[in-house]
GROMACS .gro file of C-alpha atoms in nm:
model
  186
    1MET     CA    1   2.949  14.734  -8.958
    2LYS     CA    2   3.171  14.508  -8.747
    3LEU     CA    3   3.466  14.641  -8.551
    4TYR     CA    4   3.722  14.415  -8.387
    5ILE     CA    5   3.871  14.549  -8.066
    6LYS     CA    6   4.180  14.425  -7.885
    7ASN     CA    7   4.195  14.410  -7.502
    8MET     CA    8   3.820  14.380  -7.444
    9VAL     CA    9   3.837  14.113  -7.176
   10CYS     CA   10   3.541  14.155  -6.941
   11GLY     CA   11   3.191  14.287  -6.891
   12ARG     CA   12   3.320  14.628  -6.780
   13CYS     CA   13   3.519  14.654  -7.102
   14LYS     CA   14   3.201  14.591  -7.299
   15LEU     CA   15   3.020  14.858  -7.098
   16ILE     CA   16   3.293  15.116  -7.159
   17VAL     CA   17   3.303  15.048  -7.533
   18LYS     CA   18   2.923  15.053  -7.558
   19THR     CA   19   2.896  15.380  -7.364
   20GLU     CA   20   3.169  15.554  -7.561
   21LEU     CA   21   3.040  15.446  -7.903
   22GLU     CA   22   2.689  15.556  -7.810
   23LYS     CA   23   2.830  15.895  -7.702
   24LEU     CA   24   2.970  15.925  -8.055
   25GLY     CA   25   2.617  15.864  -8.189
   26PHE     CA   26   2.648  15.502  -8.303
   27THR     CA   27   2.371  15.250  -8.251
   28LEU     CA   28   2.502  14.908  -8.154
   29LYS     CA   29   2.350  14.599  -8.307
   30SER     CA   30   2.559  14.367  -8.087
   31ILE     CA   31   2.858  14.371  -7.856
   32GLU     CA   32   3.073  14.074  -7.758
   33LEU     CA   33   3.424  14.046  -7.619
   34GLY     CA   34   3.649  14.185  -7.890
   35GLU     CA   35   3.370  14.252  -8.137
   36VAL     CA   36   3.115  14.528  -8.186
   37GLU     CA   37   2.860  14.559  -8.462
   38THR     CA   38   2.703  14.895  -8.538
   39ILE     CA   39   2.390  14.953  -8.740
   40GLU     CA   40   2.557  15.244  -8.920
   41ASN     CA   41   2.839  15.215  -9.169
   42ILE     CA   42   3.159  15.373  -9.044
   43ASN     CA   43   3.378  15.583  -9.271
   44THR     CA   44   3.756  15.622  -9.245
   45THR     CA   45   3.738  15.947  -9.046
   46GLN     CA   46   3.495  15.797  -8.796
   47LYS     CA   47   3.708  15.484  -8.768
   48LYS     CA   48   4.012  15.697  -8.685
   49GLN     CA   49   3.808  15.887  -8.423
   50ILE     CA   50   3.688  15.559  -8.269
   51ALA     CA   51   4.043  15.419  -8.268
   52GLU     CA   52   4.177  15.725  -8.083
   53LEU     CA   53   3.893  15.720  -7.832
   54LEU     CA   54   3.931  15.348  -7.762
   55LEU     CA   55   4.308  15.383  -7.728
   56SER     CA   56   4.254  15.628  -7.442
   57PHE     CA   57   4.083  15.341  -7.254
   58GLY     CA   58   4.352  15.084  -7.342
   59PHE     CA   59   4.164  14.926  -7.633
   60GLU     CA   60   4.285  14.895  -7.989
   61LEU     CA   61   4.103  14.855  -8.320
   62ILE     CA   62   4.222  14.556  -8.519
   63ASP     CA   63   4.218  14.579  -8.897
   64ASP     CA   64   4.407  14.277  -9.023
   65LYS     CA   65   4.254  13.930  -9.050
   66ARG     CA   66   4.534  13.760  -8.854
   67GLY     CA   67   4.496  14.000  -8.564
   68LYS     CA   68   4.120  13.949  -8.560
   69THR     CA   69   4.158  13.573  -8.548
   70ILE     CA   70   4.414  13.590  -8.266
   71GLU     CA   71   4.188  13.818  -8.065
   72GLN     CA   72   3.891  13.586  -8.123
   73ILE     CA   73   4.093  13.289  -7.994
   74LYS     CA   74   4.203  13.484  -7.686
   75ASN     CA   75   3.851  13.605  -7.614
   76LEU     CA   76   3.702  13.257  -7.645
   77ILE     CA   77   3.963  13.120  -7.404
   78ARG     CA   78   3.922  13.408  -7.157
   79GLU     CA   79   3.546  13.371  -7.163
   80LEU     CA   80   3.574  12.996  -7.119
   81VAL     CA   81   3.809  13.022  -6.821
   82HIS     CA   82   3.688  13.337  -6.647
   83GLN     CA   83   3.313  13.339  -6.711
   84LYS     CA   84   3.222  12.978  -6.781
   85ASN     CA   85   3.462  12.820  -6.527
   86ASN     CA   86   3.610  12.600  -6.798
   87GLU     CA   87   3.281  12.419  -6.869
   88LEU     CA   88   3.412  12.293  -7.199
   89GLY     CA   89   3.258  11.952  -7.251
   90MET     CA   90   3.502  11.882  -7.538
   91ASN     CA   91   3.865  11.925  -7.635
   92LEU     CA   92   3.986  12.285  -7.653
   93SER     CA   93   4.090  12.225  -8.014
   94ASP     CA   94   3.739  12.105  -8.109
   95TYR     CA   95   3.583  12.397  -7.921
   96LEU     CA   96   3.793  12.658  -8.106
   97ARG     CA   97   3.751  12.483  -8.442
   98GLN     CA   98   3.375  12.478  -8.393
   99LYS     CA   99   3.345  12.837  -8.269
  100LEU     CA  100   3.573  12.986  -8.536
  101ASN     CA  101   3.480  12.746  -8.816
  102THR     CA  102   3.849  12.703  -8.902
  103ASP     CA  103   4.086  12.408  -8.900
  104TYR     CA  104   4.258  12.388  -8.560
  105SER     CA  105   4.607  12.333  -8.702
  106SER     CA  106   4.574  12.662  -8.892
  107LEU     CA  107   4.458  12.840  -8.577
  108SER     CA  108   4.739  12.683  -8.374
  109ASN     CA  109   5.010  12.773  -8.626
  110LEU     CA  110   4.885  13.131  -8.658
  111PHE     CA  111   4.863  13.176  -8.281
  112SER     CA  112   5.211  13.035  -8.221
  113ASP     CA  113   5.364  13.245  -8.500
  114VAL     CA  114   5.210  13.570  -8.380
  115GLU     CA  115   5.206  13.524  -8.000
  116GLY     CA  116   5.519  13.314  -7.954
  117ILE     CA  117   5.338  13.057  -7.736
  118THR     CA  118   5.095  12.778  -7.812
  119ILE     CA  119   4.720  12.804  -7.766
  120GLU     CA  120   4.746  12.535  -7.499
  121LYS     CA  121   5.008  12.735  -7.305
  122TYR     CA  122   4.789  13.046  -7.327
  123PHE     CA  123   4.493  12.841  -7.200
  124ILE     CA  124   4.700  12.714  -6.905
  125LEU     CA  125   4.818  13.069  -6.821
  126GLN     CA  126   4.458  13.187  -6.816
  127LYS     CA  127   4.355  12.898  -6.592
  128ILE     CA  128   4.639  12.970  -6.349
  129GLU     CA  129   4.536  13.337  -6.327
  130ARG     CA  130   4.182  13.221  -6.251
  131VAL     CA  131   4.317  12.989  -5.980
  132LYS     CA  132   4.510  13.283  -5.829
  133GLU     CA  133   4.194  13.491  -5.828
  134LEU     CA  134   3.992  13.218  -5.658
  135LEU     CA  135   4.268  13.157  -5.402
  136MET     CA  136   4.270  13.527  -5.315
  137TYR     CA  137   3.894  13.530  -5.256
  138ASP     CA  138   3.948  13.254  -4.998
  139GLU     CA  139   3.592  13.127  -5.049
  140MET     CA  140   3.678  12.788  -5.199
  141SER     CA  141   3.911  12.508  -5.103
  142LEU     CA  142   4.178  12.398  -5.350
  143SER     CA  143   3.972  12.085  -5.411
  144GLU     CA  144   3.668  12.298  -5.502
  145ILE     CA  145   3.882  12.517  -5.729
  146ALA     CA  146   4.021  12.209  -5.905
  147TYR     CA  147   3.668  12.078  -5.958
  148THR     CA  148   3.534  12.417  -6.071
  149LEU     CA  149   3.809  12.460  -6.331
  150ASN     CA  150   3.778  12.102  -6.451
  151TYR     CA  151   4.118  11.977  -6.332
  152SER     CA  152   4.140  11.599  -6.305
  153SER     CA  153   4.283  11.624  -5.952
  154VAL     CA  154   4.412  11.865  -5.690
  155ALA     CA  155   4.761  11.720  -5.742
  156TYR     CA  156   4.749  11.802  -6.114
  157LEU     CA  157   4.634  12.157  -6.041
  158SER     CA  158   4.906  12.200  -5.776
  159ASN     CA  159   5.179  12.070  -6.008
  160GLN     CA  160   5.069  12.294  -6.294
  161PHE     CA  161   5.041  12.594  -6.060
  162LYS     CA  162   5.392  12.539  -5.923
  163LYS     CA  163   5.536  12.485  -6.272
  164ILE     CA  164   5.396  12.820  -6.389
  165THR     CA  165   5.437  13.035  -6.077
  166GLY     CA  166   5.720  12.863  -5.891
  167LEU     CA  167   5.497  12.851  -5.582
  168THR     CA  168   5.257  12.600  -5.438
  169PRO     CA  169   4.895  12.716  -5.425
  170SER     CA  170   4.905  12.725  -5.043
  171HIS     CA  171   5.226  12.932  -5.044
  172PHE     CA  172   5.070  13.174  -5.295
  173LYS     CA  173   4.759  13.201  -5.080
  174ASN     CA  174   4.971  13.298  -4.776
  175LEU     CA  175   5.174  13.566  -4.956
  176LYS     CA  176   5.120  13.922  -4.841
  177ILE     CA  177   5.174  14.056  -5.194
  178LYS     CA  178   4.974  13.869  -5.454
  179LYS     CA  179   5.144  13.822  -5.789
  180ARG     CA  180   4.857  13.842  -6.035
  181PHE     CA  181   4.863  13.963  -6.394
  182ASN     CA  182   4.603  14.143  -6.601
  183ILE     CA  183   4.447  13.871  -6.814
  184ASP     CA  184   4.481  14.078  -7.129
  185GLU     CA  185   4.860  14.092  -7.076
  186LEU     CA  186   4.913  13.715  -7.081
   0.00000   0.00000   0.00000
């Protein structure tokens, strides 16, 4: 049985969900960001127990189709930006359409209606958080970060960064207090 889980955003999240579901006696067939498939069927009582357990870790079971689709879009974008370094190879709209097997305009309208921002804006916010993270590590130059995240130029990255944060990348890098957000809160 498939379960859709909100706020699963990283490998550690997957590990926590896997560990906790196995403690409850479930055998997992697969686990991906935002989605778990168990070999066993899950009844209403068990589902409620899982929901309460996951909530204690900041996760949330999603039951409605719209919520599942939104979470799938977010997870695909997070994975693309944070694990695959934006190695897209195609338009974001084509990527999402292909992965979700749904017309992009439908996905875009749903996302905007529910989240209050466009998919593109969400994608940009995720990329800027990734840039902040890479700047904090201080292992790459801004030019290398721009290349890694598939920006057309350092100037474009810098302009987008300043538009979103109000700071230049170099000013952000020199701040004593880093203003980063949890990626699941964007």
